[in-house]
PDB file of C-alpha atoms and ligand atoms in Angstrom:
ATOM      1  CA  MET A  18    -131.763  30.483-116.813  1.00 98.00           C
ATOM      2  CA  LYS A  19    -127.818  31.680-116.231  1.00 98.00           C
ATOM      3  CA  ILE A  20    -125.497  32.902-119.339  1.00 98.00           C
ATOM      4  CA  ASP A  21    -121.793  33.113-118.681  1.00 98.00           C
ATOM      5  CA  VAL A  22    -120.242  35.508-121.314  1.00 98.00           C
ATOM      6  CA  LEU A  23    -116.073  35.136-121.463  1.00 98.00           C
ATOM      7  CA  THR A  24    -115.169  38.145-123.867  1.00 98.00           C
ATOM      8  CA  LEU A  25    -112.114  40.727-123.913  1.00 97.00           C
ATOM      9  CA  PHE A  26    -115.020  43.717-124.238  1.00 97.00           C
ATOM     10  CA  PRO A  27    -117.540  42.959-121.328  1.00 98.00           C
ATOM     11  CA  GLU A  28    -118.586  46.637-121.588  1.00 98.00           C
ATOM     12  CA  MET A  29    -119.930  45.671-124.986  1.00 97.00           C
ATOM     13  CA  PHE A  30    -122.921  43.815-123.321  1.00 97.00           C
ATOM     14  CA  ARG A  31    -123.939  46.045-120.717  1.00 95.00           C
ATOM     15  CA  PRO A  32    -126.462  48.186-122.638  1.00 92.00           C
ATOM     16  CA  VAL A  33    -127.927  45.494-124.145  1.00 90.00           C
ATOM     17  CA  THR A  34    -128.440  43.256-121.186  1.00 91.00           C
ATOM     18  CA  GLU A  35    -129.364  45.697-119.405  1.00 91.00           C
ATOM     19  CA  GLU A  36    -131.722  48.180-121.233  1.00 87.00           C
ATOM     20  CA  SER A  37    -135.272  46.953-121.897  1.00 87.00           C
ATOM     21  CA  ILE A  38    -136.739  43.826-122.157  1.00 92.00           C
ATOM     22  CA  LEU A  39    -133.729  41.682-121.102  1.00 93.00           C
ATOM     23  CA  GLY A  40    -133.069  44.164-118.365  1.00 93.00           C
ATOM     24  CA  ARG A  41    -136.654  43.733-117.002  1.00 95.00           C
ATOM     25  CA  ALA A  42    -135.574  39.976-117.314  1.00 94.00           C
ATOM     26  CA  ALA A  43    -133.042  40.361-115.059  1.00 95.00           C
ATOM     27  CA  ASP A  44    -134.547  42.381-112.553  1.00 95.00           C
ATOM     28  CA  LYS A  45    -137.682  39.527-112.726  1.00 95.00           C
ATOM     29  CA  GLY A  46    -134.630  36.906-111.833  1.00 96.00           C
ATOM     30  CA  ILE A  47    -135.433  34.894-115.233  1.00 96.00           C
ATOM     31  CA  LEU A  48    -132.066  35.877-116.996  1.00 97.00           C
ATOM     32  CA  ASP A  49    -128.725  35.838-114.956  1.00 97.00           C
ATOM     33  CA  ILE A  50    -125.814  37.379-117.670  1.00 98.00           C
ATOM     34  CA  ARG A  51    -122.205  36.930-116.216  1.00 98.00           C
ATOM     35  CA  LEU A  52    -119.579  39.095-117.438  1.00 98.00           C
ATOM     36  CA  THR A  53    -115.951  37.787-116.905  1.00 98.00           C
ATOM     37  CA  ASP A  54    -113.114  39.176-118.614  1.00 98.00           C
ATOM     38  CA  ILE A  55    -110.879  37.087-120.265  1.00 98.00           C
ATOM     39  CA  ARG A  56    -107.753  39.437-120.029  1.00 98.00           C
ATOM     40  CA  ASP A  57    -108.559  38.811-115.804  1.00 98.00           C
ATOM     41  CA  PHE A  58    -106.820  35.272-116.161  1.00 98.00           C
ATOM     42  CA  SER A  59    -104.041  36.298-118.438  1.00 98.00           C
ATOM     43  CA  ARG A  60    -100.665  35.897-116.075  1.00 97.00           C
ATOM     44  CA  ASP A  61     -98.246  36.986-118.537  1.00 90.00           C
ATOM     45  CA  LYS A  62     -96.589  40.582-116.918  1.00 94.00           C
ATOM     46  CA  HIS A  63     -98.521  43.071-119.665  1.00 95.00           C
ATOM     47  CA  ASN A  64    -101.706  41.348-119.145  1.00 96.00           C
ATOM     48  CA  ARG A  65    -101.632  40.113-122.667  1.00 96.00           C
ATOM     49  CA  ALA A  66    -104.339  37.264-123.962  1.00 97.00           C
ATOM     50  CA  ASP A  67    -103.218  37.154-127.299  1.00 97.00           C
ATOM     51  CA  ASP A  68     -99.914  36.390-129.565  1.00 96.00           C
ATOM     52  CA  TYR A  69     -98.692  35.838-133.330  1.00 96.00           C
ATOM     53  CA  PRO A  70    -100.090  32.569-134.651  1.00 97.00           C
ATOM     54  CA  PHE A  71     -97.827  29.645-135.481  1.00 98.00           C
ATOM     55  CA  GLY A  72     -97.273  29.113-139.245  1.00 97.00           C
ATOM     56  CA  GLY A  73     -97.733  32.575-139.820  1.00 96.00           C
ATOM     57  CA  GLY A  74    -100.669  34.280-141.663  1.00 94.00           C
ATOM     58  CA  GLY A  75    -100.953  37.260-140.272  1.00 92.00           C
ATOM     59  CA  GLY A  76    -103.209  38.389-137.557  1.00 93.00           C
ATOM     60  CA  MET A  77    -103.313  37.668-133.816  1.00 96.00           C
ATOM     61  CA  VAL A  78    -104.462  34.552-132.016  1.00 97.00           C
ATOM     62  CA  MET A  79    -106.230  34.280-128.492  1.00 97.00           C
ATOM     63  CA  MET A  80    -104.013  32.136-126.451  1.00 98.00           C
ATOM     64  CA  ALA A  81    -105.414  29.256-124.413  1.00 98.00           C
ATOM     65  CA  ASP A  82    -104.202  29.868-121.246  1.00 98.00           C
ATOM     66  CA  PRO A  83    -106.750  32.580-119.888  1.00 98.00           C
ATOM     67  CA  ILE A  84    -109.239  31.509-121.933  1.00 98.00           C
ATOM     68  CA  PHE A  85    -109.018  28.112-119.826  1.00 98.00           C
ATOM     69  CA  GLY A  86    -109.020  30.103-116.493  1.00 98.00           C
ATOM     70  CA  ALA A  87    -111.648  32.012-117.233  1.00 98.00           C
ATOM     71  CA  LEU A  88    -113.821  28.813-118.441  1.00 98.00           C
ATOM     72  CA  GLU A  89    -112.730  27.654-114.823  1.00 98.00           C
ATOM     73  CA  SER A  90    -113.874  30.107-113.061  1.00 98.00           C
ATOM     74  CA  VAL A  91    -117.102  29.556-114.329  1.00 98.00           C
ATOM     75  CA  ASP A  92    -117.139  25.889-114.251  1.00 98.00           C
ATOM     76  CA  ALA A  93    -117.763  25.336-117.804  1.00 98.00           C
ATOM     77  CA  LYS A  94    -116.795  21.454-117.603  1.00 97.00           C
ATOM     78  CA  ALA A  95    -120.471  21.049-116.142  1.00 95.00           C
ATOM     79  CA  LYS A  96    -121.823  23.123-118.918  1.00 98.00           C
ATOM     80  CA  LYS A  97    -122.111  23.577-122.516  1.00 98.00           C
ATOM     81  CA  VAL A  98    -119.802  25.953-123.660  1.00 99.00           C
ATOM     82  CA  ILE A  99    -120.971  27.766-127.156  1.00 99.00           C
ATOM     83  CA  TYR A 100    -118.103  29.064-129.373  1.00 98.00           C
ATOM     84  CA  MET A 101    -119.189  32.462-131.584  1.00 98.00           C
ATOM     85  CA  SER A 102    -117.208  31.704-135.009  1.00 98.00           C
ATOM     86  CA  PRO A 103    -117.843  32.016-138.714  1.00 97.00           C
ATOM     87  CA  ARG A 104    -116.842  28.339-139.101  1.00 97.00           C
ATOM     88  CA  GLY A 105    -119.747  27.338-136.591  1.00 98.00           C
ATOM     89  CA  LYS A 106    -123.658  25.895-137.848  1.00 98.00           C
ATOM     90  CA  ILE A 107    -125.406  29.012-138.525  1.00 98.00           C
ATOM     91  CA  LEU A 108    -128.493  29.903-135.724  1.00 98.00           C
ATOM     92  CA  ASP A 109    -132.078  28.589-136.698  1.00 95.00           C
ATOM     93  CA  GLU A 110    -134.670  29.108-134.987  1.00 93.00           C
ATOM     94  CA  GLU A 111    -134.459  24.940-133.636  1.00 94.00           C
ATOM     95  CA  LYS A 112    -130.814  25.752-132.342  1.00 98.00           C
ATOM     96  CA  ILE A 113    -132.598  28.799-130.359  1.00 97.00           C
ATOM     97  CA  ARG A 114    -135.296  26.756-129.028  1.00 96.00           C
ATOM     98  CA  GLU A 115    -132.983  23.875-127.826  1.00 98.00           C
ATOM     99  CA  LEU A 116    -130.782  26.131-125.963  1.00 98.00           C
ATOM    100  CA  ALA A 117    -134.145  27.739-124.614  1.00 97.00           C
ATOM    101  CA  GLN A 118    -134.545  24.820-122.677  1.00 97.00           C
ATOM    102  CA  LEU A 119    -131.191  24.901-121.164  1.00 98.00           C
ATOM    103  CA  ASP A 120    -130.487  26.053-117.093  1.00 98.00           C
ATOM    104  CA  SER A 121    -127.578  27.748-118.144  1.00 98.00           C
ATOM    105  CA  PHE A 122    -124.636  28.017-120.862  1.00 98.00           C
ATOM    106  CA  VAL A 123    -121.519  29.690-121.285  1.00 99.00           C
ATOM    107  CA  ILE A 124    -120.412  31.457-124.878  1.00 99.00           C
ATOM    108  CA  LEU A 125    -117.027  32.059-125.477  1.00 98.00           C
ATOM    109  CA  CYS A 126    -116.567  35.051-128.103  1.00 98.00           C
ATOM    110  CA  GLY A 127    -113.130  35.131-129.862  1.00 96.00           C
ATOM    111  CA  HIS A 128    -111.619  38.048-131.440  1.00 90.00           C
ATOM    112  CA  TYR A 129    -108.815  38.692-134.268  1.00 80.00           C
ATOM    113  CA  GLU A 130    -108.440  35.583-135.935  1.00 87.00           C
ATOM    114  CA  GLY A 131    -110.108  33.318-133.134  1.00 94.00           C
ATOM    115  CA  VAL A 132    -108.808  31.483-130.047  1.00 98.00           C
ATOM    116  CA  ASP A 133    -106.229  28.536-129.912  1.00 98.00           C
ATOM    117  CA  GLN A 134    -107.750  25.456-131.292  1.00 98.00           C
ATOM    118  CA  ARG A 135    -106.766  23.568-128.044  1.00 98.00           C
ATOM    119  CA  VAL A 136    -109.400  25.466-126.288  1.00 98.00           C
ATOM    120  CA  LEU A 137    -112.461  24.276-128.720  1.00 98.00           C
ATOM    121  CA  ASP A 138    -110.898  20.563-128.408  1.00 98.00           C
ATOM    122  CA  TYR A 139    -110.751  20.672-124.812  1.00 98.00           C
ATOM    123  CA  TRP A 140    -113.925  22.352-123.645  1.00 98.00           C
ATOM    124  CA  GLY A 141    -116.128  20.780-126.549  1.00 98.00           C
ATOM    125  CA  ALA A 142    -117.259  23.551-127.467  1.00 98.00           C
ATOM    126  CA  GLU A 143    -119.716  23.849-130.190  1.00 98.00           C
ATOM    127  CA  GLU A 144    -119.493  26.076-132.387  1.00 98.00           C
ATOM    128  CA  ILE A 145    -122.519  28.426-133.641  1.00 98.00           C
ATOM    129  CA  SER A 146    -122.560  31.382-136.549  1.00 98.00           C
ATOM    130  CA  ILE A 147    -125.193  34.210-136.935  1.00 98.00           C
ATOM    131  CA  GLY A 148    -124.337  34.268-140.962  1.00 98.00           C
ATOM    132  CA  ASP A 149    -121.730  33.918-143.579  1.00 98.00           C
ATOM    133  CA  TYR A 150    -119.971  36.971-142.835  1.00 98.00           C
ATOM    134  CA  VAL A 151    -117.261  38.156-140.588  1.00 97.00           C
ATOM    135  CA  LEU A 152    -117.088  40.308-137.490  1.00 97.00           C
ATOM    136  CA  THR A 153    -114.448  41.720-135.816  1.00 96.00           C
ATOM    137  CA  GLY A 154    -115.329  39.530-133.144  1.00 97.00           C
ATOM    138  CA  GLY A 155    -117.734  37.290-131.283  1.00 98.00           C
ATOM    139  CA  GLU A 156    -119.444  39.635-129.086  1.00 98.00           C
ATOM    140  CA  LEU A 157    -122.118  41.208-131.655  1.00 98.00           C
ATOM    141  CA  PRO A 158    -123.109  37.363-132.256  1.00 98.00           C
ATOM    142  CA  ALA A 159    -123.269  36.275-128.707  1.00 98.00           C
ATOM    143  CA  MET A 160    -125.525  39.404-128.488  1.00 98.00           C
ATOM    144  CA  VAL A 161    -127.895  37.944-131.241  1.00 98.00           C
ATOM    145  CA  LEU A 162    -127.957  34.552-129.857  1.00 98.00           C
ATOM    146  CA  ILE A 163    -128.504  35.647-126.009  1.00 98.00           C
ATOM    147  CA  ASP A 164    -131.501  37.987-127.381  1.00 97.00           C
ATOM    148  CA  SER A 165    -133.276  35.362-129.429  1.00 97.00           C
ATOM    149  CA  VAL A 166    -132.691  32.528-126.469  1.00 97.00           C
ATOM    150  CA  ALA A 167    -133.949  34.983-124.108  1.00 96.00           C
ATOM    151  CA  ARG A 168    -137.374  36.451-125.629  1.00 94.00           C
ATOM    152  CA  LEU A 169    -138.116  31.792-125.764  1.00 95.00           C
ATOM    153  CA  ILE A 170    -137.860  32.158-122.037  1.00 95.00           C
ATOM    154  CA  PRO A 171    -141.638  32.453-120.296  1.00 93.00           C
ATOM    155  CA  GLY A 172    -141.750  35.490-118.799  1.00 93.00           C
ATOM    156  CA  VAL A 173    -139.175  37.286-120.706  1.00 93.00           C
ATOM    157  CA  LEU A 174    -141.766  39.055-123.193  1.00 91.00           C
ATOM    158  CA  GLY A 175    -145.181  40.543-122.098  1.00 77.00           C
ATOM    159  CA  ASN A 176    -148.090  38.569-122.822  1.00 63.00           C
ATOM    160  CA  GLU A 177    -148.253  41.400-125.403  1.00 55.00           C
ATOM    161  CA  ASP A 178    -145.713  40.562-127.653  1.00 57.00           C
ATOM    162  CA  SER A 179    -145.291  36.737-126.409  1.00 64.00           C
ATOM    163  CA  ALA A 180    -143.222  34.639-128.725  1.00 63.00           C
ATOM    164  CA  LEU A 181    -146.419  32.329-129.059  1.00 58.00           C
ATOM    165  CA  ASN A 182    -148.078  34.796-131.394  1.00 56.00           C
ATOM    166  CA  GLU A 183    -145.662  33.917-134.060  1.00 63.00           C
ATOM    167  CA  SER A 184    -146.171  30.095-133.636  1.00 51.00           C
ATOM    168  CA  VAL A 185    -149.761  30.129-135.053  1.00 55.00           C
ATOM    169  CA  TYR A 186    -148.578  30.069-138.921  1.00 54.00           C
ATOM    170  CA  SER A 187    -144.941  29.430-138.005  1.00 74.00           C
ATOM    171  CA  GLY A 188    -143.112  28.522-140.866  1.00 90.00           C
ATOM    172  CA  LEU A 189    -144.562  31.597-143.066  1.00 95.00           C
ATOM    173  CA  LEU A 190    -143.112  35.390-142.770  1.00 95.00           C
ATOM    174  CA  GLU A 191    -145.654  37.438-140.556  1.00 95.00           C
ATOM    175  CA  HIS A 192    -148.019  39.331-142.252  1.00 96.00           C
ATOM    176  CA  PRO A 193    -147.834  43.306-142.499  1.00 97.00           C
ATOM    177  CA  GLN A 194    -148.693  45.528-139.260  1.00 97.00           C
ATOM    178  CA  TYR A 195    -150.707  48.866-139.098  1.00 98.00           C
ATOM    179  CA  THR A 196    -151.568  50.809-136.123  1.00 98.00           C
ATOM    180  CA  GLN A 197    -153.101  54.604-135.758  1.00 98.00           C
ATOM    181  CA  PRO A 198    -154.125  56.440-137.459  1.00 98.00           C
ATOM    182  CA  ARG A 199    -156.275  54.774-139.668  1.00 98.00           C
ATOM    183  CA  GLU A 200    -155.283  56.923-142.889  1.00 98.00           C
ATOM    184  CA  TYR A 201    -152.072  58.477-142.801  1.00 98.00           C
ATOM    185  CA  ARG A 202    -150.976  60.551-145.921  1.00 98.00           C
ATOM    186  CA  GLY A 203    -153.755  59.241-147.579  1.00 98.00           C
ATOM    187  CA  MET A 204    -152.718  55.805-147.429  1.00 98.00           C
ATOM    188  CA  GLU A 205    -155.622  53.589-145.333  1.00 98.00           C
ATOM    189  CA  VAL A 206    -155.165  50.498-143.356  1.00 98.00           C
ATOM    190  CA  PRO A 207    -156.564  47.636-144.752  1.00 98.00           C
ATOM    191  CA  GLU A 208    -160.415  47.804-144.339  1.00 98.00           C
ATOM    192  CA  VAL A 209    -160.736  44.229-143.145  1.00 98.00           C
ATOM    193  CA  LEU A 210    -158.611  44.753-139.992  1.00 98.00           C
ATOM    194  CA  THR A 211    -160.776  47.425-138.194  1.00 98.00           C
ATOM    195  CA  SER A 212    -163.930  45.454-139.451  1.00 98.00           C
ATOM    196  CA  GLY A 213    -164.108  43.388-135.926  1.00 97.00           C
ATOM    197  CA  ASN A 214    -164.771  39.857-138.016  1.00 98.00           C
ATOM    198  CA  HIS A 215    -161.785  37.781-136.542  1.00 97.00           C
ATOM    199  CA  GLN A 216    -162.696  35.354-138.931  1.00 97.00           C
ATOM    200  CA  ASN A 217    -161.650  37.431-141.591  1.00 98.00           C
ATOM    201  CA  ILE A 218    -158.875  38.806-140.302  1.00 98.00           C
ATOM    202  CA  ALA A 219    -157.392  35.274-139.534  1.00 96.00           C
ATOM    203  CA  LEU A 220    -157.914  34.466-142.857  1.00 97.00           C
ATOM    204  CA  TRP A 221    -156.355  37.963-144.563  1.00 98.00           C
ATOM    205  CA  LYS A 222    -153.434  37.555-142.248  1.00 97.00           C
ATOM    206  CA  LEU A 223    -152.735  34.279-143.559  1.00 96.00           C
ATOM    207  CA  GLU A 224    -152.851  34.960-147.036  1.00 97.00           C
ATOM    208  CA  GLN A 225    -150.741  37.970-146.639  1.00 98.00           C
ATOM    209  CA  SER A 226    -148.223  35.550-144.991  1.00 97.00           C
ATOM    210  CA  LEU A 227    -148.763  33.269-147.879  1.00 97.00           C
ATOM    211  CA  ARG A 228    -148.395  35.691-150.312  1.00 98.00           C
ATOM    212  CA  LEU A 229    -144.936  37.144-148.906  1.00 97.00           C
ATOM    213  CA  THR A 230    -143.532  33.897-148.378  1.00 97.00           C
ATOM    214  CA  LYS A 231    -144.116  32.418-151.964  1.00 98.00           C
ATOM    215  CA  GLU A 232    -142.908  35.589-153.168  1.00 98.00           C
ATOM    216  CA  ARG A 233    -139.714  36.208-151.148  1.00 98.00           C
ATOM    217  CA  ARG A 234    -138.748  32.982-149.647  1.00 97.00           C
ATOM    218  CA  PRO A 235    -140.175  30.142-152.079  1.00 98.00           C
ATOM    219  CA  ASP A 236    -138.238  27.518-149.868  1.00 96.00           C
ATOM    220  CA  LEU A 237    -140.633  28.109-146.869  1.00 95.00           C
ATOM    221  CA  TYR A 238    -143.496  28.018-148.924  1.00 97.00           C
ATOM    222  CA  GLU A 239    -143.086  25.043-150.649  1.00 97.00           C
ATOM    223  CA  GLU A 240    -142.317  23.280-147.212  1.00 95.00           C
ATOM    224  CA  PHE A 241    -145.314  24.957-146.107  1.00 95.00           C
ATOM    225  CA  VAL A 242    -148.025  23.698-148.362  1.00 95.00           C
ATOM    226  CA  SER A 243    -146.632  20.312-148.240  1.00 95.00           C
ATOM    227  CA  HIS A 244    -148.505  20.353-145.200  1.00 93.00           C
ATOM    228  CA  ARG A 245    -151.908  22.055-146.033  1.00 93.00           C
ATOM    229  CA  ASN A 246    -153.979  18.179-145.063  1.00 94.00           C
ATOM    230  CA  ASP A 247    -151.894  17.452-142.050  1.00 93.00           C
ATOM    231  CA  LYS A 248    -153.104  16.548-138.696  1.00 94.00           C
ATOM    232  CA  ASN A 249    -153.144  18.067-135.030  1.00 92.00           C
ATOM    233  CA  GLU A 250    -152.073  15.891-132.265  1.00 94.00           C
ATOM    234  CA  ASP A 251    -155.578  14.981-131.609  1.00 95.00           C
ATOM    235  CA  GLY A 252    -156.550  13.965-135.150  1.00 95.00           C
ATOM    236  CA  THR A 253    -158.322  17.090-136.239  1.00 95.00           C
ATOM    237  CA  LYS A 254    -157.328  18.721-139.479  1.00 94.00           C
ATOM    238  CA  ARG A 255    -154.694  21.340-138.805  1.00 92.00           C
ATOM    239  CA  PHE A 256    -156.420  23.658-140.829  1.00 93.00           C
ATOM    240  CA  SER A 257    -160.236  24.795-141.793  1.00 94.00           C
ATOM    241  CA  LYS A 258    -161.799  24.470-144.688  1.00 96.00           C
ATOM    242  CA  ALA A 259    -161.673  28.241-145.389  1.00 96.00           C
ATOM    243  CA  GLU A 260    -157.972  27.990-144.258  1.00 95.00           C
ATOM    244  CA  ARG A 261    -157.462  25.665-147.406  1.00 96.00           C
ATOM    245  CA  GLN A 262    -159.402  27.684-150.122  1.00 97.00           C
ATOM    246  CA  ILE A 263    -156.763  30.850-149.232  1.00 97.00           C
ATOM    247  CA  ILE A 264    -153.769  27.985-149.259  1.00 96.00           C
ATOM    248  CA  ASP A 265    -155.297  26.804-152.769  1.00 96.00           C
ATOM    249  CA  LYS A 266    -155.730  30.137-153.669  1.00 96.00           C
ATOM    250  CA  VAL A 267    -152.744  31.829-153.263  1.00 95.00           C
TER     251      VAL A 267
HETATM  252  N1  4FD B  10    -120.649  34.795-138.385  1.00 59.50           N
HETATM  253  C1  4FD B  10    -119.102  35.112-136.571  1.00 59.50           C
HETATM  254  C2  4FD B  10    -118.648  35.107-135.371  1.00 59.50           C
HETATM  255  C3  4FD B  10    -117.540  35.711-135.196  1.00 59.50           C
HETATM  256  C4  4FD B  10    -116.896  36.790-135.848  1.00 59.50           C
HETATM  257  C5  4FD B  10    -114.312  35.648-135.152  1.00 59.50           C
HETATM  258  C6  4FD B  10    -112.785  32.822-136.014  1.00 59.50           C
HETATM  259  C7  4FD B  10    -113.183  35.325-136.060  1.00 59.50           C
HETATM  260  C8  4FD B  10    -118.739  36.349-137.350  1.00 59.50           C
HETATM  261  C9  4FD B  10    -113.581  33.515-134.727  1.00 59.50           C
HETATM  262  C10 4FD B  10    -112.437  34.202-136.484  1.00 59.50           C
HETATM  263  C11 4FD B  10    -113.792  33.996-134.187  1.00 59.50           C
HETATM  264  C12 4FD B  10    -120.265  34.846-137.094  1.00 59.50           C
HETATM  265  C13 4FD B  10    -114.955  36.993-134.751  1.00 59.50           C
HETATM  266  N2  4FD B  10    -117.602  37.209-137.037  1.00 59.50           N
HETATM  267  N3  4FD B  10    -115.574  37.434-135.379  1.00 59.50           N
HETATM  268  O1  4FD B  10    -121.475  34.074-136.084  1.00 59.50           O
END
């Protein structure tokens, strides 16, 4: 997957895109993140990329021309253009899965009070928000988007931390996790997890996920429970008798 990022601060992305899991994906050739400095496309004698807003109101607005130049340089007419913005639709797992299917897309990062509206209108930009709060720029939201999409691309995560692991009981919060040592400062790991009984372990995880979801996210819990009798594609039941007993108990 190729992702073009248009920003006034390309250096912000290097540590995130070159380190750890995303860096390894780049080395493997699975992920190609290209950084474009919008300022390189300024034709102003002082390399300006922003100006005062028409109509007043304070702050600065990123000018259309450098952004048009940057978008043309990455052949954005043929691609989906995403604009990180507090006005956008809030990012969720459904949108992340949709983007993970694409071969390429472009992310535009705004700063100050955002970009000239004509950029968004002309390029048909899709506005995406990572939550109801305002940041000084779209760079951190872009990194959140990139990370969330990248981990769904086959080969990016090792088998160990595969995204598939989560989809088993998707729609529920994750159960608690433990690792060595079995006892730490008097606190024991739940015995079932060290029992070697994989059926009991799976049921324990389901029960923990259900309890946590009921307490913290009653909306997700109600949605999950309403599907307790669903069938799989092949007509078999989605949940075993033991699983349905747990669901009814919680
Ligand atoms: N919640 C988000 C995105 C960008 C941002 C900006 C208009 C400010 C938060 C357009 C105003 C962009 C988000 C830059 N803050 N700040 O996803």
